[in-house]
Amino acid sequence: MKRPEQYAYASKETVMQTVLDQVKPVILAAAIALGLSVHCTQAGAAEQQTALFAGGCFWCVEADFEGVDGVTEVVSGFAGGMVEDPTYKQVVNGGTGHYEAVEITYDPSRVTYAELVDLFLRSVDPTDAGGQFCDRGESYRTAIFAAPDQAGVANAAIAAAQAELGQQIVTPVLPASAFYPADDYHQDYYKKQDLILTRFGPRSKEKAYKLYRAACGRDERVRELWGNAAPFVGG
């Protein structure tokens, strides 16, 4: 004959088994959901692509493109030159062959490379081979640095923009180049609040940027060229 504690033990075992039978599907479903989430996150990360544009002052190009839907990051830096990892001073002094450029990371399911090129061309003066606006010299020239699968898209966009503008576009499509990020001083310059000394006295970088952009005539010239097609005028 079974003792009372044996009945109790058997009863606990039965209860535990019942609980496990009920919990197993929940645990399995949670594991599957977690696995799918990780897979989707990894797949999403793998889908990120980059575009590399030189459009004069990289502060301005970065400011313009950081607000574009589908763009996840914009980094200011240098591309197209002969010196490895140049400093800002080296580039602006000339002789390195570098352009001030931005590397744009984007989600192609939300914005395409062709759309980014269209926005870029209409945010600069692509008829000027000597620089951009008040900034003159080789480091301020415009260019599109394109991977082999991007070059055809970029050239087609230039042809369409040239037909729309009715003027020759001199912005070249160049082979993809090593990109060297500028130092932190230049990243997100247009919205930083730390003070710098300007000819107008101490100003935040944000304020100094706005004064510079207005004085340089960037928006005025882009508006003159592109009219309502200019996407970032006043940015």
Short mmCIF file of C-alpha atoms in Angstrom, two decimals:
data_model
loop_
_atom_site.label_atom_id
_atom_site.label_comp_id
_atom_site.label_asym_id
_atom_site.label_seq_id
_atom_site.Cartn_x
_atom_site.Cartn_y
_atom_site.Cartn_z
CA MET A 1 0.00 0.00 0.00
CA LYS A 2 1.28 3.46 -0.87
CA ARG A 3 1.99 5.84 1.94
CA PRO A 4 0.37 9.30 1.94
CA GLU A 5 3.68 11.00 1.10
CA GLN A 6 3.98 8.76 -1.99
CA TYR A 7 0.60 9.98 -3.18
CA ALA A 8 1.75 13.55 -2.55
CA TYR A 9 4.98 12.95 -4.47
CA ALA A 10 3.10 11.44 -7.39
CA SER A 11 0.72 14.36 -7.37
CA LYS A 12 3.60 16.89 -7.47
CA GLU A 13 5.21 15.01 -10.35
CA THR A 14 1.97 15.09 -12.30
CA VAL A 15 1.52 18.79 -11.65
CA MET A 16 5.10 19.58 -12.71
CA GLN A 17 4.70 17.59 -15.91
CA THR A 18 1.46 19.39 -16.68
CA VAL A 19 3.13 22.76 -16.12
CA LEU A 20 6.07 21.81 -18.33
CA ASP A 21 3.71 20.64 -21.08
CA GLN A 22 1.96 24.01 -20.95
CA VAL A 23 5.14 26.10 -20.80
CA LYS A 24 7.09 24.30 -23.53
CA PRO A 25 5.10 25.82 -26.44
CA VAL A 26 5.51 29.30 -24.94
CA ILE A 27 9.27 28.84 -24.54
CA LEU A 28 9.53 27.45 -28.07
CA ALA A 29 7.54 30.35 -29.51
CA ALA A 30 9.69 32.87 -27.63
CA ALA A 31 12.87 31.21 -28.88
CA ILE A 32 11.60 31.27 -32.46
CA ALA A 33 10.59 34.93 -32.14
CA LEU A 34 13.99 35.84 -30.69
CA GLY A 35 15.74 33.96 -33.46
CA LEU A 36 13.68 35.73 -36.11
CA SER A 37 14.36 39.09 -34.45
CA VAL A 38 18.11 38.49 -34.44
CA HIS A 39 18.00 37.27 -38.03
CA CYS A 40 16.00 40.30 -39.17
CA THR A 41 18.35 42.66 -37.31
CA GLN A 42 21.38 41.04 -38.92
CA ALA A 43 19.70 41.06 -42.33
CA GLY A 44 18.76 44.73 -41.89
CA ALA A 45 22.32 45.60 -40.94
CA ALA A 46 23.62 43.71 -43.95
CA GLU A 47 21.35 45.73 -46.26
CA GLN A 48 22.87 49.09 -45.33
CA GLN A 49 24.74 50.65 -48.26
CA THR A 50 26.95 53.69 -48.71
CA ALA A 51 27.25 56.62 -51.10
CA LEU A 52 30.29 58.90 -51.31
CA PHE A 53 29.83 62.50 -52.49
CA ALA A 54 32.07 65.57 -52.58
CA GLY A 55 30.06 68.78 -52.60
CA GLY A 56 32.28 71.53 -51.30
CA CYS A 57 32.24 72.22 -47.57
CA PHE A 58 31.47 68.90 -45.91
CA TRP A 59 29.72 70.60 -42.98
CA CYS A 60 26.99 71.70 -45.39
CA VAL A 61 26.61 68.40 -47.23
CA GLU A 62 26.46 66.52 -43.93
CA ALA A 63 23.80 68.91 -42.62
CA ASP A 64 21.74 68.49 -45.78
CA PHE A 65 21.75 64.71 -45.94
CA GLU A 66 21.32 63.88 -42.27
CA GLY A 67 17.67 64.89 -42.61
CA VAL A 68 16.92 62.60 -45.57
CA ASP A 69 14.51 59.77 -44.81
CA GLY A 70 16.35 56.45 -45.07
CA VAL A 71 19.77 57.93 -44.35
CA THR A 72 21.13 56.43 -41.14
CA GLU A 73 24.52 58.16 -40.87
CA VAL A 74 26.57 60.86 -42.57
CA VAL A 75 30.28 61.23 -41.85
CA SER A 76 32.47 64.13 -42.97
CA GLY A 77 35.91 63.30 -44.30
CA PHE A 78 38.22 63.14 -47.29
CA ALA A 79 38.40 61.06 -50.47
CA GLY A 80 40.19 60.85 -53.79
CA GLY A 81 43.68 61.84 -52.71
CA MET A 82 47.16 60.39 -52.58
CA VAL A 83 47.95 60.79 -48.87
CA GLU A 84 46.80 58.16 -46.40
CA ASP A 85 44.65 59.43 -43.52
CA PRO A 86 45.27 63.15 -44.14
CA THR A 87 44.56 65.91 -41.64
CA TYR A 88 42.15 68.74 -42.36
CA LYS A 89 45.06 71.19 -42.49
CA GLN A 90 46.90 69.06 -45.06
CA VAL A 91 43.85 68.88 -47.30
CA VAL A 92 42.91 72.57 -47.22
CA ASN A 93 46.53 73.58 -47.79
CA GLY A 94 46.40 71.63 -51.06
CA GLY A 95 48.65 69.09 -52.68
CA THR A 96 47.08 65.91 -51.29
CA GLY A 97 44.53 65.58 -54.08
CA HIS A 98 41.72 64.99 -51.61
CA TYR A 99 38.20 66.31 -51.82
CA GLU A 100 36.14 67.23 -48.78
CA ALA A 101 33.55 64.48 -48.93
CA VAL A 102 30.78 62.77 -47.00
CA GLU A 103 30.11 59.08 -46.64
CA ILE A 104 26.36 58.47 -46.48
CA THR A 105 25.06 55.23 -45.00
CA TYR A 106 21.49 54.49 -46.03
CA ASP A 107 18.74 51.89 -46.08
CA PRO A 108 18.02 51.09 -49.76
CA SER A 109 14.51 49.90 -48.90
CA ARG A 110 13.69 53.49 -47.90
CA VAL A 111 15.83 55.59 -50.25
CA THR A 112 17.66 54.52 -53.39
CA TYR A 113 21.13 55.40 -54.58
CA ALA A 114 19.59 57.12 -57.62
CA GLU A 115 17.48 59.31 -55.35
CA LEU A 116 20.53 60.27 -53.30
CA VAL A 117 22.45 61.23 -56.43
CA ASP A 118 19.51 63.34 -57.63
CA LEU A 119 19.39 65.14 -54.28
CA PHE A 120 23.14 65.67 -54.30
CA LEU A 121 23.29 67.17 -57.79
CA ARG A 122 20.51 69.61 -56.94
CA SER A 123 22.17 70.68 -53.69
CA VAL A 124 25.42 71.90 -55.28
CA ASP A 125 26.59 73.94 -58.27
CA PRO A 126 27.65 71.11 -60.60
CA THR A 127 28.64 73.61 -63.30
CA ASP A 128 31.59 74.93 -61.25
CA ALA A 129 34.89 73.07 -61.72
CA GLY A 130 36.94 75.31 -59.42
CA GLY A 131 35.25 74.78 -56.07
CA GLN A 132 31.89 75.56 -54.53
CA PHE A 133 30.47 78.99 -53.82
CA CYS A 134 32.93 81.01 -51.70
CA ASP A 135 35.23 78.01 -51.16
CA ARG A 136 37.77 77.70 -53.95
CA GLY A 137 40.45 75.13 -54.71
CA GLU A 138 40.85 71.43 -55.35
CA SER A 139 39.51 70.22 -52.01
CA TYR A 140 36.17 71.97 -52.62
CA ARG A 141 35.45 70.51 -56.06
CA THR A 142 32.41 68.32 -56.59
CA ALA A 143 32.57 64.61 -57.43
CA ILE A 144 30.63 61.39 -57.10
CA PHE A 145 32.80 58.47 -56.01
CA ALA A 146 31.01 55.40 -57.31
CA ALA A 147 31.46 51.66 -56.97
CA PRO A 148 31.18 49.69 -60.25
CA ASP A 149 27.50 48.94 -59.65
CA GLN A 150 26.81 52.62 -58.88
CA ALA A 151 28.63 54.31 -61.76
CA GLY A 152 25.93 53.69 -64.38
CA VAL A 153 23.25 55.06 -62.07
CA ALA A 154 25.34 58.15 -61.31
CA ASN A 155 26.08 58.86 -64.97
CA ALA A 156 22.41 58.48 -65.90
CA ALA A 157 21.43 60.89 -63.12
CA ILE A 158 23.98 63.43 -64.35
CA ALA A 159 22.64 63.18 -67.91
CA ALA A 160 19.08 63.75 -66.68
CA ALA A 161 20.12 66.66 -64.45
CA GLN A 162 22.07 68.26 -67.30
CA ALA A 163 19.03 68.07 -69.56
CA GLU A 164 16.89 69.63 -66.83
CA LEU A 165 19.40 72.37 -66.07
CA GLY A 166 20.27 73.18 -69.66
CA GLN A 167 23.93 73.68 -68.74
CA GLN A 168 26.98 71.45 -68.81
CA ILE A 169 27.55 69.55 -65.59
CA VAL A 170 31.25 69.16 -64.79
CA THR A 171 30.86 67.01 -61.66
CA PRO A 172 32.78 63.81 -62.50
CA VAL A 173 31.91 60.24 -61.60
CA LEU A 174 35.14 58.83 -60.18
CA PRO A 175 36.03 55.29 -59.08
CA ALA A 176 35.25 54.54 -55.45
CA SER A 177 38.06 55.83 -53.27
CA ALA A 178 39.34 55.23 -49.77
CA PHE A 179 37.42 57.44 -47.37
CA TYR A 180 39.12 58.98 -44.35
CA PRO A 181 36.83 60.47 -41.67
CA ALA A 182 37.75 63.94 -40.46
CA ASP A 183 38.42 64.42 -36.76
CA ASP A 184 35.56 64.84 -34.32
CA TYR A 185 35.82 68.64 -34.43
CA HIS A 186 34.19 68.56 -37.89
CA GLN A 187 31.51 65.90 -37.29
CA ASP A 188 27.98 67.29 -36.84
CA TYR A 189 29.53 70.75 -36.82
CA TYR A 190 26.28 72.38 -37.88
CA LYS A 191 24.48 71.46 -34.64
CA LYS A 192 27.18 71.55 -31.97
CA GLN A 193 26.90 74.03 -29.12
CA ASP A 194 30.55 74.30 -28.03
CA LEU A 195 31.97 77.79 -28.47
CA ILE A 196 34.61 78.81 -30.99
CA LEU A 197 36.21 82.17 -31.66
CA THR A 198 35.03 83.80 -34.89
CA ARG A 199 35.60 87.25 -36.38
CA PHE A 200 32.25 88.15 -34.81
CA GLY A 201 33.46 87.01 -31.39
CA PRO A 202 32.68 83.77 -29.53
CA ARG A 203 29.90 81.79 -31.17
CA SER A 204 28.58 78.25 -30.93
CA LYS A 205 29.53 76.05 -33.86
CA GLU A 206 25.85 75.93 -34.80
CA LYS A 207 25.65 79.72 -34.99
CA ALA A 208 29.02 80.02 -36.73
CA TYR A 209 27.88 77.45 -39.30
CA LYS A 210 24.71 79.38 -40.08
CA LEU A 211 26.67 82.63 -40.48
CA TYR A 212 29.20 80.90 -42.74
CA ARG A 213 26.58 79.22 -44.91
CA ALA A 214 24.67 82.45 -45.44
CA ALA A 215 27.82 84.48 -46.17
CA CYS A 216 29.16 81.88 -48.58
CA GLY A 217 26.07 82.16 -50.80
CA ARG A 218 25.45 78.42 -51.03
CA ASP A 219 21.66 78.47 -50.79
CA GLU A 220 21.35 81.58 -52.93
CA ARG A 221 23.33 80.03 -55.79
CA VAL A 222 21.60 76.64 -55.53
CA ARG A 223 18.20 78.36 -55.62
CA GLU A 224 19.30 80.38 -58.65
CA LEU A 225 20.33 77.22 -60.49
CA TRP A 226 17.65 74.74 -59.50
CA GLY A 227 14.68 76.79 -58.36
CA ASN A 228 12.00 74.65 -56.72
CA ALA A 229 13.98 71.48 -57.51
CA ALA A 230 16.59 72.45 -54.90
CA PRO A 231 15.88 70.10 -51.97
CA PHE A 232 17.83 71.69 -49.11
CA VAL A 233 17.70 75.44 -49.70
CA GLY A 234 17.49 77.16 -46.37
CA GLY A 235 18.93 74.10 -44.57
#
